[in-house]
PDB file of C-alpha atoms in Angstrom:
ATOM      1  CA  MET T   1     146.545  12.428 225.657  1.00  0.00           C
ATOM      2  CA  ASN T   2     148.387  11.617 222.295  1.00  0.00           C
ATOM      3  CA  ASN T   3     152.203  12.039 222.534  1.00  0.00           C
ATOM      4  CA  ASN T   4     152.748  11.661 218.789  1.00  0.00           C
ATOM      5  CA  ASN T   5     155.115  13.997 216.925  1.00  0.00           C
ATOM      6  CA  ALA T   6     153.604  16.680 214.939  1.00  0.00           C
ATOM      7  CA  CYS T   7     156.021  15.844 212.166  1.00  0.00           C
ATOM      8  CA  THR T   8     155.719  12.132 211.789  1.00  0.00           C
ATOM      9  CA  GLY T   9     155.428  12.213 208.046  1.00  0.00           C
ATOM     10  CA  PHE T  10     159.131  13.582 207.642  1.00  0.00           C
ATOM     11  CA  THR T  11     162.208  11.691 208.614  1.00  0.00           C
ATOM     12  CA  VAL T  12     165.777  12.830 207.921  1.00  0.00           C
ATOM     13  CA  THR T  13     167.871  10.081 206.551  1.00  0.00           C
ATOM     14  CA  PHE T  14     171.544   9.869 205.996  1.00  0.00           C
ATOM     15  CA  TYR T  15     170.757  10.506 202.213  1.00  0.00           C
ATOM     16  CA  THR T  16     168.750  13.603 203.055  1.00  0.00           C
ATOM     17  CA  ALA T  17     171.572  14.917 205.214  1.00  0.00           C
ATOM     18  CA  ALA T  18     174.215  14.330 202.522  1.00  0.00           C
ATOM     19  CA  ILE T  19     171.900  16.239 200.123  1.00  0.00           C
ATOM     20  CA  LEU T  20     171.448  19.035 202.403  1.00  0.00           C
ATOM     21  CA  VAL T  21     175.166  19.362 203.088  1.00  0.00           C
ATOM     22  CA  PHE T  22     175.820  19.369 199.313  1.00  0.00           C
ATOM     23  CA  ILE T  23     173.230  22.036 198.680  1.00  0.00           C
ATOM     24  CA  ILE T  24     174.436  24.297 201.573  1.00  0.00           C
ATOM     25  CA  THR T  25     178.234  23.953 200.948  1.00  0.00           C
ATOM     26  CA  SER T  26     177.783  24.263 197.162  1.00  0.00           C
ATOM     27  CA  LEU T  27     175.727  27.423 197.423  1.00  0.00           C
ATOM     28  CA  PHE T  28     178.412  29.010 199.601  1.00  0.00           C
ATOM     29  CA  ILE T  29     181.223  27.670 197.167  1.00  0.00           C
ATOM     30  CA  CYS T  30     179.337  28.926 194.081  1.00  0.00           C
ATOM     31  CA  ILE T  31     178.848  32.477 195.501  1.00  0.00           C
ATOM     32  CA  PHE T  32     182.398  32.585 196.476  1.00  0.00           C
ATOM     33  CA  ASP T  33     183.501  31.331 193.027  1.00  0.00           C
ATOM     34  CA  ILE T  34     181.303  33.966 191.230  1.00  0.00           C
ATOM     35  CA  ARG T  35     182.835  36.713 193.250  1.00  0.00           C
ATOM     36  CA  THR T  36     186.462  35.766 193.391  1.00  0.00           C
ATOM     37  CA  MET T  37     187.105  33.017 190.797  1.00  0.00           C
ATOM     38  CA  HIS T  38     188.454  30.835 193.625  1.00  0.00           C
ATOM     39  CA  ILE T  39     186.989  27.949 195.300  1.00  0.00           C
ATOM     40  CA  PRO T  40     187.287  27.790 199.313  1.00  0.00           C
ATOM     41  CA  LEU T  41     188.772  24.434 199.448  1.00  0.00           C
ATOM     42  CA  TRP T  42     188.088  24.100 203.188  1.00  0.00           C
ATOM     43  CA  ALA T  43     184.303  24.376 202.545  1.00  0.00           C
ATOM     44  CA  LEU T  44     184.718  21.886 199.558  1.00  0.00           C
ATOM     45  CA  TYR T  45     186.497  19.244 201.686  1.00  0.00           C
ATOM     46  CA  THR T  46     184.397  19.770 204.697  1.00  0.00           C
ATOM     47  CA  GLY T  47     181.171  19.168 202.616  1.00  0.00           C
ATOM     48  CA  LEU T  48     182.787  16.344 200.608  1.00  0.00           C
ATOM     49  CA  CYS T  49     183.887  14.479 203.648  1.00  0.00           C
ATOM     50  CA  LEU T  50     180.544  14.877 205.451  1.00  0.00           C
ATOM     51  CA  SER T  51     178.674  13.767 202.322  1.00  0.00           C
ATOM     52  CA  VAL T  52     180.785  10.738 201.931  1.00  0.00           C
ATOM     53  CA  ILE T  53     180.156   9.639 205.583  1.00  0.00           C
ATOM     54  CA  PHE T  54     176.432  10.173 205.216  1.00  0.00           C
ATOM     55  CA  PHE T  55     176.330   8.319 201.853  1.00  0.00           C
ATOM     56  CA  ALA T  56     178.396   5.573 203.311  1.00  0.00           C
ATOM     57  CA  LEU T  57     176.122   5.315 206.335  1.00  0.00           C
ATOM     58  CA  ASP T  58     172.875   5.402 204.214  1.00  0.00           C
ATOM     59  CA  ASP T  59     173.480   2.525 201.796  1.00  0.00           C
ATOM     60  CA  LEU T  60     176.538   0.767 201.145  1.00  0.00           C
ATOM     61  CA  SER T  61     175.203  -1.105 198.106  1.00  0.00           C
ATOM     62  CA  THR T  62     174.949   2.193 196.076  1.00  0.00           C
ATOM     63  CA  PHE T  63     178.050   3.757 197.618  1.00  0.00           C
ATOM     64  CA  ALA T  64     180.228   2.190 195.196  1.00  0.00           C
ATOM     65  CA  TRP T  65     178.292   3.807 192.380  1.00  0.00           C
ATOM     66  CA  ARG T  66     178.710   7.183 193.874  1.00  0.00           C
ATOM     67  CA  ILE T  67     182.704   6.460 194.289  1.00  0.00           C
ATOM     68  CA  GLY T  68     182.558   5.489 190.579  1.00  0.00           C
ATOM     69  CA  GLY T  69     180.660   8.858 189.722  1.00  0.00           C
ATOM     70  CA  ALA T  70     183.267  10.770 191.729  1.00  0.00           C
ATOM     71  CA  ALA T  71     186.241   8.906 189.923  1.00  0.00           C
ATOM     72  CA  SER T  72     184.699   9.189 186.475  1.00  0.00           C
ATOM     73  CA  LEU T  73     184.054  12.905 186.619  1.00  0.00           C
ATOM     74  CA  PHE T  74     187.589  13.441 188.040  1.00  0.00           C
ATOM     75  CA  ILE T  75     189.142  11.630 185.173  1.00  0.00           C
ATOM     76  CA  LEU T  76     186.949  13.482 182.588  1.00  0.00           C
ATOM     77  CA  PHE T  77     187.888  16.849 184.071  1.00  0.00           C
ATOM     78  CA  LEU T  78     191.502  15.841 184.376  1.00  0.00           C
ATOM     79  CA  ILE T  79     191.408  15.176 180.628  1.00  0.00           C
ATOM     80  CA  CYS T  80     189.763  18.512 179.987  1.00  0.00           C
ATOM     81  CA  ARG T  81     192.426  20.258 182.001  1.00  0.00           C
ATOM     82  CA  PHE T  82     195.217  18.507 180.418  1.00  0.00           C
ATOM     83  CA  PHE T  83     194.008  19.509 176.868  1.00  0.00           C
ATOM     84  CA  SER T  84     193.067  23.066 177.885  1.00  0.00           C
ATOM     85  CA  LYS T  85     196.756  23.468 178.950  1.00  0.00           C
ATOM     86  CA  GLY T  86     195.816  24.379 182.417  1.00  0.00           C
ATOM     87  CA  LYS T  87     193.162  26.983 181.788  1.00  0.00           C
ATOM     88  CA  MET T  88     190.494  24.944 183.698  1.00  0.00           C
ATOM     89  CA  GLY T  89     191.087  25.645 187.298  1.00  0.00           C
ATOM     90  CA  LEU T  90     192.044  23.138 189.899  1.00  0.00           C
ATOM     91  CA  GLY T  91     188.986  24.172 191.915  1.00  0.00           C
ATOM     92  CA  ASP T  92     186.673  22.969 189.202  1.00  0.00           C
ATOM     93  CA  LEU T  93     188.514  19.684 188.946  1.00  0.00           C
ATOM     94  CA  GLN T  94     188.152  19.151 192.713  1.00  0.00           C
ATOM     95  CA  TYR T  95     184.523  20.292 192.808  1.00  0.00           C
ATOM     96  CA  SER T  96     183.789  17.728 189.886  1.00  0.00           C
ATOM     97  CA  ILE T  97     184.550  14.920 192.497  1.00  0.00           C
ATOM     98  CA  TYR T  98     181.876  16.263 194.784  1.00  0.00           C
ATOM     99  CA  CYS T  99     179.297  16.656 191.886  1.00  0.00           C
ATOM    100  CA  GLY T 100     180.215  12.925 190.868  1.00  0.00           C
ATOM    101  CA  LEU T 101     179.792  11.737 194.146  1.00  0.00           C
ATOM    102  CA  VAL T 102     176.364  13.221 194.704  1.00  0.00           C
ATOM    103  CA  SER T 103     175.121  12.481 191.160  1.00  0.00           C
ATOM    104  CA  SER T 104     176.393   8.810 191.158  1.00  0.00           C
ATOM    105  CA  PHE T 105     177.418   6.877 188.098  1.00  0.00           C
ATOM    106  CA  PRO T 106     176.316   7.015 185.364  1.00  0.00           C
ATOM    107  CA  SER T 107     173.929  10.090 186.073  1.00  0.00           C
ATOM    108  CA  CYS T 108     177.007  12.068 186.594  1.00  0.00           C
ATOM    109  CA  PHE T 109     177.615  12.362 182.766  1.00  0.00           C
ATOM    110  CA  TYR T 110     174.145  13.748 182.376  1.00  0.00           C
ATOM    111  CA  SER T 111     174.846  16.306 185.115  1.00  0.00           C
ATOM    112  CA  VAL T 112     178.030  17.409 183.116  1.00  0.00           C
ATOM    113  CA  LEU T 113     176.042  17.555 179.935  1.00  0.00           C
ATOM    114  CA  ILE T 114     173.344  19.728 181.537  1.00  0.00           C
ATOM    115  CA  SER T 115     175.924  21.950 183.084  1.00  0.00           C
ATOM    116  CA  CYS T 116     177.664  22.593 179.700  1.00  0.00           C
ATOM    117  CA  ILE T 117     174.453  23.406 178.152  1.00  0.00           C
ATOM    118  CA  ILE T 118     173.296  25.871 180.989  1.00  0.00           C
ATOM    119  CA  CYS T 119     176.872  27.541 180.821  1.00  0.00           C
ATOM    120  CA  LEU T 120     176.704  27.926 177.098  1.00  0.00           C
ATOM    121  CA  ILE T 121     173.280  29.346 177.071  1.00  0.00           C
ATOM    122  CA  PHE T 122     174.113  31.660 179.991  1.00  0.00           C
ATOM    123  CA  PHE T 123     177.207  32.963 178.546  1.00  0.00           C
ATOM    124  CA  VAL T 124     175.861  33.400 175.022  1.00  0.00           C
ATOM    125  CA  ILE T 125     172.892  35.462 176.304  1.00  0.00           C
ATOM    126  CA  LYS T 126     175.119  37.526 178.560  1.00  0.00           C
ATOM    127  CA  GLY T 127     177.592  37.964 175.577  1.00  0.00           C
ATOM    128  CA  LEU T 128     180.598  37.126 177.890  1.00  0.00           C
ATOM    129  CA  ILE T 129     182.259  34.575 175.827  1.00  0.00           C
ATOM    130  CA  SER T 130     185.674  35.932 174.584  1.00  0.00           C
ATOM    131  CA  LYS T 131     188.827  34.116 173.749  1.00  0.00           C
ATOM    132  CA  GLY T 132     191.051  33.554 176.766  1.00  0.00           C
ATOM    133  CA  LYS T 133     188.593  34.912 179.286  1.00  0.00           C
ATOM    134  CA  ALA T 134     188.138  32.711 182.423  1.00  0.00           C
ATOM    135  CA  ILE T 135     184.571  31.107 183.069  1.00  0.00           C
ATOM    136  CA  TYR T 136     183.343  30.187 186.393  1.00  0.00           C
ATOM    137  CA  PHE T 137     182.015  26.704 185.873  1.00  0.00           C
ATOM    138  CA  THR T 138     181.208  25.527 189.436  1.00  0.00           C
ATOM    139  CA  PRO T 139     177.785  27.217 189.522  1.00  0.00           C
ATOM    140  CA  PHE T 140     176.819  25.395 186.425  1.00  0.00           C
ATOM    141  CA  MET T 141     178.079  21.974 187.755  1.00  0.00           C
ATOM    142  CA  PHE T 142     175.977  22.556 190.763  1.00  0.00           C
ATOM    143  CA  LEU T 143     172.951  23.316 188.724  1.00  0.00           C
ATOM    144  CA  GLY T 144     173.512  20.249 186.577  1.00  0.00           C
ATOM    145  CA  SER T 145     173.851  18.017 189.702  1.00  0.00           C
ATOM    146  CA  ILE T 146     170.695  19.473 191.260  1.00  0.00           C
ATOM    147  CA  PHE T 147     168.902  19.033 187.923  1.00  0.00           C
ATOM    148  CA  VAL T 148     169.902  15.269 187.953  1.00  0.00           C
ATOM    149  CA  LEU T 149     169.076  14.672 191.550  1.00  0.00           C
ATOM    150  CA  PHE T 150     165.647  16.205 191.469  1.00  0.00           C
ATOM    151  CA  LEU T 151     164.464  15.545 187.772  1.00  0.00           C
ATOM    152  CA  LEU T 152     166.074  12.395 186.645  1.00  0.00           C
TER     153      LEU T 152
END
């Protein structure tokens, strides 16, 4: 009698767990942001903390690059918030840390570029760009990060 598992080809690593946590919490955050223009910080911080733990347990040699990505995007979005005179929300600023952690350095800059391009295309097609109107950017940051994760 053979006692092998049926699923021997699939193993869940800490990296996979971190990515799954990112996807699940980000989907919730994006839906909430689209509907209310606010980000539930409890979901953001829960996902961020779990992902930090899983990434640290996975590979400490690449963990520094992930922290560098988080810090880089935080600084970039902080500068954007400063020059936009507060029109960029704090939720987007805080979510950029999460995207930078997942995308890692230097790929995090590709995710921002892709996010901006997707956002611009979406709002030009929808005709929703108007001066002074708030734009929910979190879903586009999520799409840019996913694109970088799976295609680059």
